XYZ file of N, CA and C in Angstrom:
444
model
N 17.229 -160.777 93.523
C 16.019 -160.479 94.285
C 14.940 -161.496 93.924
N 14.207 -161.924 94.936
C 13.087 -162.831 94.695
C 11.792 -162.037 94.778
N 10.944 -162.259 93.809
C 9.669 -161.568 93.715
C 8.542 -162.489 94.168
N 7.396 -161.919 94.414
C 6.203 -162.665 94.785
C 5.984 -163.850 93.839
N 6.170 -163.616 92.562
C 5.926 -164.646 91.545
C 6.897 -165.826 91.636
N 8.022 -165.640 92.320
C 9.040 -166.687 92.421
C 8.709 -167.757 93.468
N 7.741 -167.516 94.311
C 7.413 -168.444 95.398
C 6.375 -169.452 94.946
N 6.627 -170.711 95.252
C 5.735 -171.809 94.884
C 5.078 -172.383 96.134
N 3.772 -172.588 96.084
C 3.067 -173.215 97.199
C 3.642 -174.616 97.409
N 3.915 -174.936 98.661
C 4.485 -176.233 99.012
C 6.003 -176.228 99.135
N 6.650 -175.163 98.648
C 8.111 -175.080 98.735
C 8.541 -174.989 100.201
N 9.551 -175.773 100.575
C 10.070 -175.795 101.938
C 11.545 -175.429 101.915
N 11.933 -174.516 102.787
C 13.340 -174.140 102.963
C 13.743 -174.482 104.383
N 14.938 -175.063 104.530
C 15.489 -175.372 105.854
C 16.790 -174.586 106.006
N 17.003 -174.048 107.192
C 18.158 -173.177 107.373
C 18.457 -172.990 108.851
N 19.615 -172.380 109.101
C 19.976 -171.957 110.448
C 20.810 -172.957 111.224
N 21.571 -172.406 112.132
C 22.353 -173.155 113.122
C 22.676 -172.157 114.227
N 21.644 -171.750 114.949
C 21.776 -170.707 115.960
C 22.090 -171.336 117.307
N 23.243 -170.987 117.879
C 23.649 -171.513 119.180
C 23.100 -170.594 120.276
N 22.328 -171.163 121.168
C 21.711 -170.408 122.262
C 22.710 -170.299 123.410
N 23.060 -169.072 123.765
C 24.029 -168.893 124.859
C 23.316 -168.540 126.166
N 23.916 -168.969 127.245
C 23.389 -168.690 128.583
C 23.291 -167.186 128.829
N 24.346 -166.452 128.475
C 24.343 -165.000 128.699
C 23.209 -164.327 127.936
N 22.970 -164.775 126.709
C 21.909 -164.187 125.895
C 20.524 -164.479 126.501
N 20.322 -165.699 127.002
C 19.053 -166.068 127.639
C 18.790 -165.152 128.827
N 19.792 -164.954 129.661
C 19.638 -164.119 130.855
C 19.468 -162.650 130.477
N 20.264 -162.153 129.517
C 20.134 -160.752 129.084
C 18.739 -160.457 128.550
N 18.242 -161.332 127.676
C 16.906 -161.124 127.119
C 15.873 -161.119 128.243
N 15.960 -162.089 129.132
C 14.998 -162.186 130.225
C 15.032 -160.953 131.125
N 16.223 -160.467 131.447
C 16.328 -159.265 132.287
C 15.596 -158.094 131.641
N 15.734 -157.966 130.326
C 15.151 -156.822 129.620
C 13.663 -156.992 129.332
N 13.224 -158.219 128.995
C 11.890 -158.364 128.427
C 10.977 -159.397 129.089
N 11.517 -160.353 129.836
C 10.681 -161.408 130.416
C 11.323 -161.905 131.712
N 11.363 -161.029 132.747
C 12.130 -161.328 133.956
C 11.453 -162.308 134.922
N 11.143 -163.471 134.418
C 10.604 -164.520 135.278
C 11.760 -165.366 135.800
N 11.644 -165.882 137.034
C 12.769 -166.570 137.683
C 13.381 -167.717 136.871
N 12.564 -168.488 136.166
C 13.098 -169.645 135.425
C 13.868 -169.246 134.169
N 13.850 -167.960 133.819
C 14.670 -167.439 132.719
C 15.929 -166.749 133.239
N 16.000 -166.550 134.573
C 17.077 -165.743 135.153
C 17.987 -166.481 136.128
N 17.459 -167.495 136.785
C 18.160 -168.073 137.928
C 18.142 -169.598 137.866
N 19.328 -170.198 137.985
C 19.445 -171.661 137.911
C 18.643 -172.369 138.998
N 18.693 -171.867 140.210
C 18.008 -172.517 141.322
C 16.490 -172.459 141.128
N 15.989 -171.307 140.752
C 14.545 -171.167 140.508
C 14.116 -172.031 139.332
N 14.929 -172.074 138.291
C 14.609 -172.889 137.112
C 14.602 -174.374 137.466
N 15.559 -174.813 138.302
C 15.625 -176.219 138.713
C 14.380 -176.626 139.499
N 13.801 -175.691 140.229
C 12.609 -175.979 141.025
C 11.328 -175.963 140.190
N 11.411 -175.467 138.974
C 10.237 -175.391 138.110
C 9.979 -176.757 137.475
N 8.800 -177.346 137.682
C 8.549 -178.698 137.159
C 8.446 -178.772 135.635
N 8.282 -177.653 134.983
C 8.191 -177.655 133.520
C 9.573 -177.600 132.891
N 10.455 -176.745 133.415
C 11.741 -176.512 132.767
C 12.879 -177.338 133.368
N 12.983 -177.352 134.703
C 14.026 -178.128 135.362
C 15.406 -177.518 135.304
N 15.586 -176.549 134.448
C 16.850 -175.811 134.339
C 16.580 -174.509 133.597
N 17.563 -173.644 133.584
C 17.413 -172.340 132.952
C 16.912 -172.501 131.521
N 15.850 -171.789 131.164
C 15.240 -171.894 129.841
C 15.048 -170.514 129.235
N 15.125 -170.456 127.924
C 14.908 -169.199 127.201
C 13.431 -168.833 127.233
N 13.155 -167.553 127.241
C 11.796 -167.056 127.099
C 11.250 -167.469 125.729
N 9.965 -167.747 125.676
C 9.346 -168.023 124.378
C 9.485 -166.847 123.436
N 9.424 -165.632 123.986
C 9.583 -164.434 123.145
C 11.011 -164.335 122.624
N 11.960 -164.803 123.405
C 13.344 -164.861 122.947
C 13.451 -165.877 121.805
N 12.755 -166.999 121.940
C 12.743 -167.991 120.860
C 12.228 -167.373 119.567
N 11.182 -166.560 119.675
C 10.663 -165.866 118.485
C 11.730 -164.956 117.882
N 12.447 -164.241 118.733
C 13.494 -163.333 118.250
C 14.633 -164.109 117.580
N 14.985 -165.272 118.135
C 16.046 -166.080 117.518
C 15.596 -166.603 116.160
N 14.322 -166.997 116.038
C 13.805 -167.420 114.739
C 13.848 -166.264 113.745
N 13.466 -165.076 114.196
C 13.505 -163.915 113.310
C 14.923 -163.647 112.814
N 15.902 -163.818 113.697
C 17.301 -163.631 113.301
C 17.696 -164.635 112.216
N 17.332 -165.892 112.435
C 17.667 -166.915 111.430
C 16.963 -166.642 110.102
N 15.701 -166.228 110.163
C 14.963 -165.894 108.934
C 15.627 -164.750 108.190
N 15.932 -163.695 108.922
C 16.542 -162.522 108.300
C 17.892 -162.868 107.681
N 18.724 -163.603 108.407
C 20.026 -164.000 107.860
C 19.853 -164.857 106.612
N 18.982 -165.845 106.674
C 18.791 -166.748 105.539
C 18.207 -166.016 104.335
N 17.140 -165.284 104.569
C 16.458 -164.645 103.442
C 17.264 -163.499 102.853
N 18.114 -162.859 103.641
C 18.994 -161.823 103.094
C 20.022 -162.459 102.160
N 20.606 -163.576 102.589
C 21.562 -164.309 101.742
C 20.897 -164.832 100.481
N 19.633 -165.207 100.605
C 18.877 -165.870 99.544
C 18.279 -164.888 98.536
N 18.332 -163.575 98.810
C 17.741 -162.592 97.911
C 16.269 -162.342 98.172
N 15.753 -162.892 99.244
C 14.357 -162.691 99.636
C 14.227 -161.264 100.162
N 13.161 -160.616 99.822
C 12.962 -159.248 100.275
C 11.519 -159.093 100.716
N 11.301 -158.949 101.986
C 9.958 -158.774 102.527
C 9.711 -157.294 102.776
N 8.556 -156.827 102.344
C 8.201 -155.433 102.605
C 7.700 -155.248 104.032
N 7.045 -156.262 104.569
C 6.509 -156.218 105.933
C 5.817 -157.540 106.211
N 5.405 -157.703 107.448
C 4.580 -158.845 107.823
C 3.233 -158.327 108.286
N 2.225 -159.197 108.249
C 0.886 -158.766 108.662
C 0.499 -159.286 110.046
N 1.293 -160.207 110.590
C 0.987 -160.718 111.920
C 1.416 -162.164 112.078
N 1.129 -162.694 113.249
C 1.490 -164.069 113.598
C 0.216 -164.783 114.046
N 0.053 -166.005 113.577
C -1.077 -166.837 113.975
C -0.561 -168.171 114.489
N -1.322 -168.777 115.374
C -1.074 -170.141 115.833
C 0.331 -170.355 116.404
N 0.839 -169.360 117.120
C 2.148 -169.498 117.768
C 2.051 -170.539 118.876
N 2.965 -171.524 118.817
C 3.006 -172.571 119.835
C 4.440 -172.800 120.283
N 4.650 -172.768 121.602
C 5.938 -173.140 122.184
C 5.781 -174.579 122.647
N 6.406 -175.498 121.955
C 6.167 -176.920 122.178
C 7.140 -177.571 123.153
N 8.380 -177.098 123.167
C 9.404 -177.621 124.071
C 10.272 -176.449 124.505
N 10.835 -176.536 125.713
C 11.730 -175.465 126.151
C 12.981 -175.380 125.282
N 13.502 -174.175 125.189
C 14.793 -173.927 124.538
C 15.781 -173.614 125.657
N 16.901 -174.333 125.655
C 17.883 -174.225 126.725
C 19.210 -173.667 126.212
N 19.982 -173.011 127.090
C 21.340 -172.637 126.708
C 22.094 -173.879 126.225
N 22.823 -173.714 125.143
C 23.558 -174.825 124.538
C 22.826 -175.457 123.378
N 21.518 -175.248 123.283
C 20.779 -175.772 122.131
C 21.282 -175.120 120.850
N 21.217 -175.876 119.779
C 21.531 -175.355 118.447
C 20.234 -175.429 117.654
N 19.708 -174.262 117.300
C 18.402 -174.175 116.664
C 18.518 -174.077 115.149
N 17.558 -174.668 114.478
C 17.425 -174.521 113.029
C 15.953 -174.282 112.737
N 15.650 -173.966 111.481
C 14.274 -173.589 111.146
C 13.868 -174.134 109.787
N 12.560 -174.065 109.575
C 11.974 -174.500 108.320
C 10.840 -173.534 107.989
N 10.751 -173.145 106.726
C 9.671 -172.284 106.257
C 9.002 -172.964 105.071
N 7.689 -173.147 105.167
C 6.923 -173.755 104.079
C 5.908 -172.750 103.555
N 5.872 -172.565 102.241
C 4.892 -171.675 101.624
C 3.550 -172.402 101.595
N 2.554 -171.833 102.286
C 1.230 -172.443 102.360
C 0.272 -171.901 101.310
N 0.345 -170.599 101.058
C -0.593 -169.957 100.134
C -0.003 -168.631 99.682
N -0.534 -168.120 98.595
C -0.130 -166.791 98.130
C -1.288 -166.145 97.393
N -1.348 -164.819 97.498
C -2.417 -164.073 96.855
C -1.876 -162.718 96.429
N -2.068 -162.396 95.174
C -1.647 -161.097 94.647
C -2.676 -160.039 95.019
N -2.197 -158.847 95.309
C -3.092 -157.720 95.545
C -3.713 -157.317 94.211
N -4.972 -156.933 94.260
C -5.639 -156.457 93.045
C -5.386 -154.999 92.758
N -4.832 -154.273 93.732
C -4.691 -152.827 93.548
C -3.268 -152.290 93.721
N -2.356 -153.116 94.254
C -0.991 -152.647 94.513
C 0.004 -153.650 93.943
N 1.236 -153.213 93.724
C 2.250 -154.132 93.168
C 2.890 -155.021 94.239
N 2.019 -155.690 95.004
C 2.474 -156.544 96.102
C 1.679 -157.846 96.097
N 2.178 -158.808 96.864
C 1.452 -160.047 97.086
C 1.652 -160.493 98.521
N 0.785 -161.378 98.962
C 0.810 -161.882 100.332
C 1.163 -163.362 100.295
N 2.169 -163.737 101.078
C 2.608 -165.124 101.124
C 2.447 -165.637 102.552
N 1.680 -166.720 102.681
C 1.467 -167.363 103.979
C 2.499 -168.464 104.163
N 3.156 -168.453 105.324
C 4.180 -169.444 105.661
C 3.808 -170.183 106.931
N 4.206 -171.450 106.998
C 4.257 -172.192 108.244
C 5.728 -172.214 108.623
N 6.043 -171.753 109.806
C 7.419 -171.753 110.299
C 7.536 -172.745 111.445
N 8.658 -173.426 111.491
C 8.938 -174.340 112.599
C 10.389 -174.165 112.997
N 10.647 -174.292 114.295
C 12.014 -174.215 114.795
C 12.311 -175.514 115.544
N 13.543 -176.024 115.351
C 13.957 -177.306 115.892
C 15.211 -177.154 116.740
N 15.378 -178.041 117.721
C 16.641 -178.092 118.452
C 17.583 -179.083 117.765
N 18.750 -179.263 118.323
C 19.785 -180.112 117.714
C 19.391 -181.588 117.670
N 18.377 -181.965 118.413
C 17.894 -183.350 118.400
C 16.810 -183.557 117.344
N 16.470 -182.473 116.640
C 15.415 -182.549 115.634
C 14.024 -182.417 116.220
N 13.932 -182.086 117.506
C 12.633 -181.899 118.150
C 12.080 -180.522 117.788
N 10.806 -180.472 117.476
C 10.157 -179.196 117.176
C 9.941 -178.449 118.488
N 10.510 -177.245 118.584
C 10.383 -176.465 119.810
C 9.364 -175.336 119.676
N 9.066 -174.922 118.426
C 8.127 -173.819 118.229
C 7.561 -173.893 116.818
N 6.284 -173.539 116.678
C 5.662 -173.412 115.356
C 4.812 -172.151 115.332
N 4.595 -171.620 114.152
C 3.735 -170.467 113.957
C 3.435 -170.301 112.482
N 2.458 -169.469 112.196
C 2.144 -169.105 110.820
C 2.260 -167.596 110.700
N 2.789 -167.155 109.579
C 2.941 -165.721 109.321
C 2.547 -165.430 107.875
N 2.249 -164.174 107.611
C 2.024 -163.710 106.248
C 2.994 -162.566 105.985
N 3.759 -162.711 104.912
C 4.683 -161.661 104.490
C 4.131 -160.955 103.264
N 4.443 -159.688 103.166
C 4.083 -158.913 101.984
C 5.321 -158.830 101.110
N 5.203 -159.298 99.886
C 6.329 -159.354 98.940
C 6.075 -158.427 97.758
N 7.123 -157.828 97.212
C 6.952 -157.019 96.001
C 6.671 -157.927 94.802
N 5.835 -157.447 93.893
C 5.589 -158.181 92.658
C 6.583 -157.736 91.604
N 6.852 -158.631 90.693
C 7.795 -158.349 89.610
C 7.239 -157.224 88.751
N 8.064 -156.206 88.472
C 7.576 -155.105 87.603
C 7.210 -155.648 86.217
N 6.177 -155.059 85.644
C 5.721 -155.484 84.311
C 6.713 -155.078 83.247
């Protein structure tokens, strides 16, 4: 298990190899973001931004969360909760067939003065197989502190 005290400011972790499938893009869009460029090849081709079927930005967030959870579970990381998301940016479309990876950098940390927890600020970035940054955001996780 990794405790709040184990995290160093400036530490960067790289992980993931998530393959984006066409069926998953369409399924997510049908359920949560049913815009034509997420559902239909012809409509997506006519869109001057995407040019072809593209994943929802919210789906991109969910794929990043999956990679984080898989990586941090393997790594012994244990988050009690998150406090929110700041500065979310979708920089490039994510397409079926893309292979996504991620990076997490520890920006800051602060111990609670009253509870056995600490807050860790991260910069997260997600990349496609070409190394292009497709999404960035900042989050704060609540981590348990090492028992005395």
